[in-house]
XYZ file of C-alpha atoms in Angstrom:
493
model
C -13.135 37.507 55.722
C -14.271 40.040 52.916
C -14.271 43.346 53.162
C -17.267 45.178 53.750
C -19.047 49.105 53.102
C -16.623 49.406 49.500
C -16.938 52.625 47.834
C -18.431 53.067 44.594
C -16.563 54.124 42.562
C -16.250 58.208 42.059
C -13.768 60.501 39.952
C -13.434 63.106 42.516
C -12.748 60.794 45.625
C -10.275 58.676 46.390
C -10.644 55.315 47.329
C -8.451 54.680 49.734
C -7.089 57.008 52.914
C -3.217 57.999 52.323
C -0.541 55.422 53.776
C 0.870 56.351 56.810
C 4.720 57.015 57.700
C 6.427 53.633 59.209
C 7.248 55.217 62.779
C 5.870 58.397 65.395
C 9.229 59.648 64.957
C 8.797 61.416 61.846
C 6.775 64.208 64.161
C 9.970 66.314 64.486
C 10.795 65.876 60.192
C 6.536 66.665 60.052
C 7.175 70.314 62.228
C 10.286 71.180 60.231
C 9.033 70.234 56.773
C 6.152 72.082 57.413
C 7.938 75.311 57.885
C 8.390 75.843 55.260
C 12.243 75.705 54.212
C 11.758 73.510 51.271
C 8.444 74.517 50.400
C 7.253 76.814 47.298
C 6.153 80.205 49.531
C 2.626 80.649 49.207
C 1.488 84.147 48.062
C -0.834 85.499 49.978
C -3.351 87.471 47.535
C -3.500 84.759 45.214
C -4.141 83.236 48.795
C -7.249 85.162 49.713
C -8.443 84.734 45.947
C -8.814 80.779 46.335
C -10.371 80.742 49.655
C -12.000 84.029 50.512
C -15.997 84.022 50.288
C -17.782 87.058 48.445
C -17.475 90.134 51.236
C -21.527 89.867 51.084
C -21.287 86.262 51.591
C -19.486 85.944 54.116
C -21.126 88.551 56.260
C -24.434 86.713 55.903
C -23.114 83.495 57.212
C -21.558 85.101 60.176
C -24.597 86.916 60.616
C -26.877 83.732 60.251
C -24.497 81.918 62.802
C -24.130 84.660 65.191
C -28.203 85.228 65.321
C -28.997 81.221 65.527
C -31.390 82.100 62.307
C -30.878 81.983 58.548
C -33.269 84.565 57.740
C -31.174 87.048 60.030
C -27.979 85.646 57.296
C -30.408 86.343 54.248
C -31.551 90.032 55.739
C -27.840 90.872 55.518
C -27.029 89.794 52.787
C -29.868 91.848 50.665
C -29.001 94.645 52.917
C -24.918 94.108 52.191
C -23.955 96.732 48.778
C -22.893 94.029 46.128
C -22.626 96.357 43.292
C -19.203 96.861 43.586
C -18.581 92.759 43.927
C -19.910 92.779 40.644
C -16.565 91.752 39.252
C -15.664 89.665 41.611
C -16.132 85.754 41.027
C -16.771 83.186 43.711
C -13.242 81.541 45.249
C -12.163 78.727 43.959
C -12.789 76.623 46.731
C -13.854 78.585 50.000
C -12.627 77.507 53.284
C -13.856 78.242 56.970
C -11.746 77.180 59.853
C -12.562 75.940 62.978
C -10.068 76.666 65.959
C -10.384 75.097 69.582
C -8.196 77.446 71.373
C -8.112 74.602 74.385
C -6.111 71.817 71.684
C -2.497 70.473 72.529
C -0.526 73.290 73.554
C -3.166 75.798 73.209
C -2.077 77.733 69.657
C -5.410 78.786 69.467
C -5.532 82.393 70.131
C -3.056 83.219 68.385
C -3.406 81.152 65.603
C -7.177 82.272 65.246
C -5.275 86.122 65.270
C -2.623 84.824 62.197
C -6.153 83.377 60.420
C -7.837 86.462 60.755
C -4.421 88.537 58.544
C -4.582 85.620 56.372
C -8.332 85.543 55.119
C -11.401 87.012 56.842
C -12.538 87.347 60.353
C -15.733 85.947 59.735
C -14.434 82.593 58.281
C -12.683 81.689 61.215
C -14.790 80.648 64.018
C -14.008 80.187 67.747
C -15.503 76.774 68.872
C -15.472 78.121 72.578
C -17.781 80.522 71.304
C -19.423 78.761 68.196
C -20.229 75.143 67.797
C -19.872 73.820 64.695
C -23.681 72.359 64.774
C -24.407 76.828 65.006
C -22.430 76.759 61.593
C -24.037 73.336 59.731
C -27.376 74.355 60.552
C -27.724 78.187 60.072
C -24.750 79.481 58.485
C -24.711 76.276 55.026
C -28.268 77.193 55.746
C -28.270 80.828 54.867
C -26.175 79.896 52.187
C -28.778 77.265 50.823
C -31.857 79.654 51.170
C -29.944 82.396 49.098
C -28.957 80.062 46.306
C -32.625 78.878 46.150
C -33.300 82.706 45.374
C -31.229 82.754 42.633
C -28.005 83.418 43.989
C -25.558 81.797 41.968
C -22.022 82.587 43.824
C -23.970 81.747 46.899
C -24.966 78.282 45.128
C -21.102 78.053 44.075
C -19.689 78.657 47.483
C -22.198 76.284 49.092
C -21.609 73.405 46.796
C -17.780 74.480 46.821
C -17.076 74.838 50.274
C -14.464 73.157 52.339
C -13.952 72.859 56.276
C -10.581 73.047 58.217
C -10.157 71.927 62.002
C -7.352 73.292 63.566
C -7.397 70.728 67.093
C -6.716 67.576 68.300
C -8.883 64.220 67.466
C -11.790 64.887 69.671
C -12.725 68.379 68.051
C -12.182 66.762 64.364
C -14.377 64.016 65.489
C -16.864 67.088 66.722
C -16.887 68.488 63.604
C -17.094 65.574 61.482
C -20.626 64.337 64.030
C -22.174 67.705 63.239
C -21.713 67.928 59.576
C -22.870 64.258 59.461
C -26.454 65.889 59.909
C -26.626 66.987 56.347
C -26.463 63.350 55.075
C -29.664 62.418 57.706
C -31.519 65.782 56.253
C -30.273 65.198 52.711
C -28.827 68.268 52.499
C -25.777 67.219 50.244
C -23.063 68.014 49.440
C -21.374 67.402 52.803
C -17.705 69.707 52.951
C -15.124 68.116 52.997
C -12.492 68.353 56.459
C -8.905 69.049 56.413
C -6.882 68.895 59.373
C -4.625 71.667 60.901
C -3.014 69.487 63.983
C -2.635 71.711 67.778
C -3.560 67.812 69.539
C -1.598 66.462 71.606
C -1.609 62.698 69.659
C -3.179 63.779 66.246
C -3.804 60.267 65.049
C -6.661 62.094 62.710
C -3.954 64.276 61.009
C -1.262 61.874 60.776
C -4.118 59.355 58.983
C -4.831 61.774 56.403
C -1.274 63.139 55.756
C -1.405 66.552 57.773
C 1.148 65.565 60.010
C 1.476 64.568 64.029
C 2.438 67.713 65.393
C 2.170 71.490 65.013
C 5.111 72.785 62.826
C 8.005 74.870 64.626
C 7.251 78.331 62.003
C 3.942 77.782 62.280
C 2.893 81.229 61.187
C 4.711 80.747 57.699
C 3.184 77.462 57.985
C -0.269 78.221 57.931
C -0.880 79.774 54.502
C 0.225 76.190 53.025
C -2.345 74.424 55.356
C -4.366 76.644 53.751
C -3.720 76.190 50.411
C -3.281 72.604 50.699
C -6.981 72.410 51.946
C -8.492 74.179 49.239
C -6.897 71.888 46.923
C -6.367 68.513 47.994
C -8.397 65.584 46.526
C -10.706 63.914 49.101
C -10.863 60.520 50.801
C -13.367 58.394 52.441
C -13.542 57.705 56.435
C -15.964 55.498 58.316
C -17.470 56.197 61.329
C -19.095 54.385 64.047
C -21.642 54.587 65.972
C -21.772 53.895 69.375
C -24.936 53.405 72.064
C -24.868 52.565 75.550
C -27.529 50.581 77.616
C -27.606 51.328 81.080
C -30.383 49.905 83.740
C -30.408 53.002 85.776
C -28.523 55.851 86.398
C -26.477 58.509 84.505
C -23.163 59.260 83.037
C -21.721 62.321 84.762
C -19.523 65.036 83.025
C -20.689 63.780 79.243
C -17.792 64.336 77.284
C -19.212 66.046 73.377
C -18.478 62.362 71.814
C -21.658 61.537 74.010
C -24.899 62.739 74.471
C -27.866 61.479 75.716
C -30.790 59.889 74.110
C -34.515 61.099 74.254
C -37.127 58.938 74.688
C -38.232 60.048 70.995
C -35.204 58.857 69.544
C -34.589 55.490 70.489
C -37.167 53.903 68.043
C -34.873 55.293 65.164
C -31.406 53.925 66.684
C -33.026 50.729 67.226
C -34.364 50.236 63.613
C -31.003 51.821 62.597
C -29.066 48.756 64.749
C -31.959 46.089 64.316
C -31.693 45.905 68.705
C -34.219 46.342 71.131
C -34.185 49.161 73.512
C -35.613 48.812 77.119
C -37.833 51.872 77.653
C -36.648 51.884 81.691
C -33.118 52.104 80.694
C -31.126 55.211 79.901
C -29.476 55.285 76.492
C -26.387 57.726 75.232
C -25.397 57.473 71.846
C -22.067 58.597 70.392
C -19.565 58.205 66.894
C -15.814 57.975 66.870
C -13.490 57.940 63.971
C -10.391 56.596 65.103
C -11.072 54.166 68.213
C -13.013 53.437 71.399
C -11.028 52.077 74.361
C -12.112 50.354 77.842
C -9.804 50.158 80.991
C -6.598 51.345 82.311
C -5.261 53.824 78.785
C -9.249 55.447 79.240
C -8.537 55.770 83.336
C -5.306 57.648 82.725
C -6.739 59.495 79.754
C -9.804 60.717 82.396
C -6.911 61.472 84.588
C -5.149 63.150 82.597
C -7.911 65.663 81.324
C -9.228 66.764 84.935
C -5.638 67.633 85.915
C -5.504 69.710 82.524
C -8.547 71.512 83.554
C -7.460 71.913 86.924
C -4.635 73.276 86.430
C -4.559 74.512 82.279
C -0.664 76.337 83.015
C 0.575 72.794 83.223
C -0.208 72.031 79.564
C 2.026 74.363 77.454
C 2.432 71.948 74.719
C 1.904 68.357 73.141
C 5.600 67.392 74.781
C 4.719 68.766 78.418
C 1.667 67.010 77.797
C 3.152 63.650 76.867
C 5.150 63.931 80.047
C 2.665 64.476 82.705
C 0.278 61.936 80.642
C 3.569 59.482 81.098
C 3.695 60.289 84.797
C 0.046 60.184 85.361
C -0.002 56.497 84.111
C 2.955 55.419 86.481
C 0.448 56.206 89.286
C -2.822 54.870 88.146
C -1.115 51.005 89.267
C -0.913 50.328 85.315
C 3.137 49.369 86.119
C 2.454 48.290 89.377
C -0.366 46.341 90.312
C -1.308 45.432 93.773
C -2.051 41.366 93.820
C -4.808 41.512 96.485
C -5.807 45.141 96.476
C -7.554 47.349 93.929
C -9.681 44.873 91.994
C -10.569 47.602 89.267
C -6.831 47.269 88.106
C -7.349 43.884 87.097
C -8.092 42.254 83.516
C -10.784 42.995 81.772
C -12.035 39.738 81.711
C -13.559 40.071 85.295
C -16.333 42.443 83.931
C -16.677 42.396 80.326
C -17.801 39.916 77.746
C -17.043 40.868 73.860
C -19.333 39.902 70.984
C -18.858 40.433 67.680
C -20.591 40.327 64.026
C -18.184 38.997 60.601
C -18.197 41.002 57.613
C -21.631 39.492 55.764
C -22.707 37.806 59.091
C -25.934 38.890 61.190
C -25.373 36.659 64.137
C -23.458 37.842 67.168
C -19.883 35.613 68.139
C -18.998 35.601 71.364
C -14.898 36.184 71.627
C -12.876 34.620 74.270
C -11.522 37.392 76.404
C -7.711 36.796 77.629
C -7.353 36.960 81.204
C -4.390 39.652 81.460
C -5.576 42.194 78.919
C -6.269 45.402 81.336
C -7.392 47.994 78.239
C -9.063 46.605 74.838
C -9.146 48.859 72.034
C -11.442 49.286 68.870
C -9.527 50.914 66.286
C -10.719 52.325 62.798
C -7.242 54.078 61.890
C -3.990 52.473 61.078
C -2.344 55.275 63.832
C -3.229 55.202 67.002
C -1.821 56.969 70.655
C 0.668 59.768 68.705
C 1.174 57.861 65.598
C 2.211 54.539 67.109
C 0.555 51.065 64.396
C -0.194 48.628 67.502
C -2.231 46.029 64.857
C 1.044 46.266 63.067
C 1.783 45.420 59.048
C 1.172 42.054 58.968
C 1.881 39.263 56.760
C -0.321 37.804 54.261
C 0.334 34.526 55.989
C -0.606 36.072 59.396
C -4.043 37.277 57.182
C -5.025 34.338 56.358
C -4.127 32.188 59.471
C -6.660 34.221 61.657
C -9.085 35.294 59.307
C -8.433 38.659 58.996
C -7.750 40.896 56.105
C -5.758 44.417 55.272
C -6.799 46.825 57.414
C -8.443 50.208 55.783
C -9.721 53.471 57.131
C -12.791 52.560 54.714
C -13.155 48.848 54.772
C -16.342 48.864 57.060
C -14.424 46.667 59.693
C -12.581 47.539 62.908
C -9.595 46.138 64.425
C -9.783 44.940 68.287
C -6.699 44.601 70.089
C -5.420 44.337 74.124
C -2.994 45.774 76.385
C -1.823 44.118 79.196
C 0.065 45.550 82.294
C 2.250 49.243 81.381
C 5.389 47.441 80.220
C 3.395 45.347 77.570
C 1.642 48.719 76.062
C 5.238 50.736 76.796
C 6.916 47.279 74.398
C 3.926 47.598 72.163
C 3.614 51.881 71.980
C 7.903 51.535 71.372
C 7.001 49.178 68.226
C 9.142 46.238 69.639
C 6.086 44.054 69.740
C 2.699 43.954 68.516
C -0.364 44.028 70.196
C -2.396 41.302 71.041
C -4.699 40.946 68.266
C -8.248 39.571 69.207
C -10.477 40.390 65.971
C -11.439 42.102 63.283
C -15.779 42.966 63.247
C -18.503 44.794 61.214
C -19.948 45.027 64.785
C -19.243 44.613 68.053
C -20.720 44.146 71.685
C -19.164 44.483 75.051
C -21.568 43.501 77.994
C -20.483 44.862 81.668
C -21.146 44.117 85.350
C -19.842 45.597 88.129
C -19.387 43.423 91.218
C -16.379 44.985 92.958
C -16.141 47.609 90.200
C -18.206 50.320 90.709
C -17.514 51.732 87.505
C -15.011 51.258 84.012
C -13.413 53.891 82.097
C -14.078 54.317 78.787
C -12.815 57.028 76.043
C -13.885 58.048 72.185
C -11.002 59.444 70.149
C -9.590 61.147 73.364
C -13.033 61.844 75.305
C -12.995 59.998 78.344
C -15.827 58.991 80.928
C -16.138 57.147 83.693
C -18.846 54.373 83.274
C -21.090 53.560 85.819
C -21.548 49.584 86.477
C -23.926 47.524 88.274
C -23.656 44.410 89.682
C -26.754 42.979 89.306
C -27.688 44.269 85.612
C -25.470 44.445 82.715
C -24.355 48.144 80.778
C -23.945 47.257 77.154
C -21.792 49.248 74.566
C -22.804 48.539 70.777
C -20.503 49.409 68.084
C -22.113 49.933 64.917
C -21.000 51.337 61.269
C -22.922 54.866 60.728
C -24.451 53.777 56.853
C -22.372 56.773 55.558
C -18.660 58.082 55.104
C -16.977 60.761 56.123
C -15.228 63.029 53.699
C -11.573 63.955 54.447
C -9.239 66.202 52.868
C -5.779 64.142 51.510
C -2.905 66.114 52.840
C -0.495 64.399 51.719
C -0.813 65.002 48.111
C-alpha cells in the first residue's frame, strides 16, 4: 500500500510529526522535566517582547471579539493613542491562548490568572466565555481589515501569529475545526497550534512533544510553554472528516465534535465525499484528529463525562480521573459480560458492517468483522488512551505480510484496530500485547442496524454520544480525509 496526501515539500514545515516516547510512563519524567529544574529560566520581559501584541492591537482584537464585529475592533483601534507605540516593533511571533477552565483537573482559572501576569489580559481568552470560531472570524478579522488599511504591524502580527490551547484533546480538536475555516474562505495563513496539556489523556500533546500531563511547578512552567510556542518549527496533521446518515431522528446532547447539517449544506459535503445524500434523512457532520471509536471504550467514555458533570468535585485531577474512569468501566459489563442478557454488550459484529477505500483506490472493500471485538477504533495518531501505541511498532515483515505500511500523523491513511472483552484492552492498554489490527484506509464506512440495540456509542477525540439505531434502516458513519492539514506547533524541539 502507498502512502497517500504527502506534503510538498516546504522550508518552514516539517514533514513529519515528532516521534513519540516508547511507553505512558514517561508522564511523571514529562511533569518534572517541565518544571523546570534543568531548564534555562525564561526571563520574563524578554518574555512579553516575543509574544505580546502592540497595546493598540491587542485592544482591537478583544474589542472585535467581545462585540461579534470587526468594525467595532477597527473603531478602537483608530480611537487607541499609538503615538507613543511609535517605537515599539511588532513581537516576534505573537501568541493568544486559549484556556478551557473545565480540562483534566480543572487548572483553568488559575492558570488563565498566571497568563494574565505573564502577557496581556486580552490575549488570553476564556472558551466558557469565548469560542474560538468568536476569535477566527472577528478578532484575525479585525486584524485583516486593518492591515488592508495600511497597517503594517497589524499585517505582521496577522501573518505572524500563533495559537496555544491549554486543554485536553477535544478542545484542541475545537480549535483546530474552527481555524480550519480560513483554508475554506482562503483566508491564509492559518496559525499555527501549540499545546499546553490540563486533559486528562492528552494524546494531542504527547503526539506533538508537549507532554502527557500537566507539570508539578506549573506556574514556573508556563513561561517555557510559552516560549517554546513562539518558537517551535511547525508540523503537519491530518484531519478527518466525519458525516453521519440517519433515516429519522436526532442525536441528543451533540457533543462540539458534532453538529448538525442544514439542508443547504449537504450538496457541498456530498460533492466534497463523491456520496449521495437522502434529502429525508438527517445528516451531522464532524472532524477528529486523533481517532473515532464505536462500542464499549465510547459507552464508558459517555459514562464517564455525565458523572463529571454531575458531580464536577469528583474530578480534581487527570489521576482521580483515571480512577473513577477505571471504576466506571468495571461496571459497564466490559469485564463481565452476561451470556444471555444485555445484547448491547456483545461484539460489534451483530450491528455493524466496515467498508473501506486503499490508498489510490475509489471502490469501497468490505472488511470481515471478527466476532469478539466489542469497541473498534480509527486512529490517526501513533498515541492513543493516555499515551498507550495499541497498533504497536511493527516489523517490516509484519508491513508487508498484511499490506500495510508505517504509520504517520500525515500519511493520509488511518489505522483500524479492535478491542475485545476489558482484560484484552487492560493486556493491550498495559503494552503486553497488541491490538488486533484489522486495516489501514484512505476511507472508511461503518453501516449500523439496531435490532435489539436501540442505540451504539460512539466518541471523537474524547466527545462521546450515544447513537441512535434502527432496526429496519441502516445509520451510516463515513470517514473521510478533510483535503487540507492541520498546522501544529513541534514541542519537542
Amino acid at each position: 500500500m502507498e502512502r497517500v496526501g504527502e506534503a510538498p515539500a516546504d522550508t518552514a514545515v516539517v514533514r513529519r510529526a515528532p516521534s513519540t516516547a516508547p511507553s505512558a510512563r514517561v508522564s511523571i519524567w514529562e511533569s518534572v522535566r517541565a518544571c523546570g529544574v534543568w531548564s534555562k529560566e525564561v526571563d520574563k520581559a524578554e518574555l512579553r517582547r516575543q509574544i505580546v501584541m502592540p497595546l493598540y492591537l491587542r485592544r482591537a482584537v478583544a474589542a472585535a471579539v467581545k462585540a461579534k464585529d470587526e468594525a467595532a475592533g477597527v473603531a478602537a483601534a483608530t480611537a487607541e493613542d499609538q503615538a507613543g507605540e511609535d517605537a515599539e516593533g511588532p513581537a516576534v511571533a505573537p501568541v493568544v491562548v486559549f484556556v478551557n477552565s473545565r480540562s483534566g483537573g480543572r487548572h483553568g482559572p488559575e492558570f488563565k490568572v498566571r497568563l494574565h501576569e505573564l502577557i496581556t489580559e486580552e490575549q488570553v481568552f476564556d472558551l466558557s466565555v469565548v469560542k474560538p470560531s468568536d476569535f477566527v472570524h472577528y478578532g484575525l478579522s479585525c486584524l485583516e481589515k486593518l492591515a488592508d488599511q495600511g497597517d503594517n504591524r497589524a499585517k505582521a502580527v496577522r501573518e505572524k501569529i500563533r495559537i496555544v490551547v491549554a486543554g485536553g484533546d477535544g478542545t484542541v480538536g475545537w480549535v483546530l475545526g474552527c481555524l480550519s475555516d480560513l483554508y475554506k474562505l482562503k483566508r491564509e495563513p492559518v496559525p499555527p497550534t501549540g499545546i499546553i496539556p490540563l486533559g486528562t489523556g492528552n494524546d494531542l500533546a504527547r503526539s506533538f512533544g508537549w507532554g502527557g500531563s500537566f507539570p508539578f511547578g506549573w506556574r514556573s512552567a508556563v513561561k517555557r510553554y510559552l516560549s517554546k510556542a513562539s518558537t517551535a518549527p511547525i508540523c503537519r496533521l491530518d484531519s478527518w472528516q466525519t458525516v453521519i446518515q440517519m433515516p429519522e431522528g436526532e442525536i441528543k446532547e451533540l457533543p462540539y465534535a458534532l453538529k448538525k447539517v442544514e439542508p443547504g449544506d449537504r450538496l457541498e459535503i456530498s460533492q466534497e465525499n463523491g456520496t449521495e445524500l437522502s434529502e429525508k434523512a438527517s445528516f451531522y457532520k464532524g472532524v477528529f484528529y486523533n481517532y473515532l471509536s464505536i462500542g464499549m471504550d465510547a459507552q464508558v467514555a459517555y459514562g464517564f463525562h455525565h458523572l463529571r458533570d454531575e458531580k464536577p468535585y469528583l474530578a480534581q485531577g487527570p489521576v482521580a480521573n483515571k480512577l473513577i474512569y477505571a471504576g466506571y468501566s468495571c461496571t459497564q459489563g466490559w469485564f463481565c459480560t452476561p451470556c444471555t442478557a444485555s445484547p448491547q454488550l456483545r461484539g460489534l459484529k451483530n450491528i455493524l458492517r466496515l467498508s473501506i477505500k486503499k490508498a489510490n483506490c475509489s471502490e469501497w472493500e468490505q472488511v470481515q468483522m471478527l466476532s469478539n471485538v466489542r469497541s473498534l477504533v480509527v486512529l490517526n495518531l501513533y498515541n492513543y488512551s493516555s499515551g498507550r501505541h495499541p497498533w504497536g511498532d511493527l516489523k517490516p515483515e509484519y508491513l508487508e505480510k498484511r499490506g500495510f505500511v508505517e504509520a504517520h500523523s500525515d500519511d493520509g491513511l488511518l489505522e483500524i484496530f479492535g478491542l475485545k472483552e476489558g482484560w484484552h484492552a487492560s493486556f493491550v492498554m498495559a503494552e503486553l500485547i497488541k491490538a488486533k489490527h484489522i486495516a489501514q484506509a484512505a476511507a472508511i464506512k461503518f453501516e449500523m442496524r439496531g435490532g435489539e440495540w436501540d442505540r451504539a456509542y460512539i466518541q471523537m477525540d474524547g466527545e462521546p454520544w450515544k447513537q441512535p439505531l434502527l432496526q429496519e434502516h441502516s445509520t451510516t458513519v463515513e470517514i473521510n480525509k478533510v483535503p487540507y492539514h492541520s498546522l501544529m506547533i513541534n514541542g519537542e524541539q
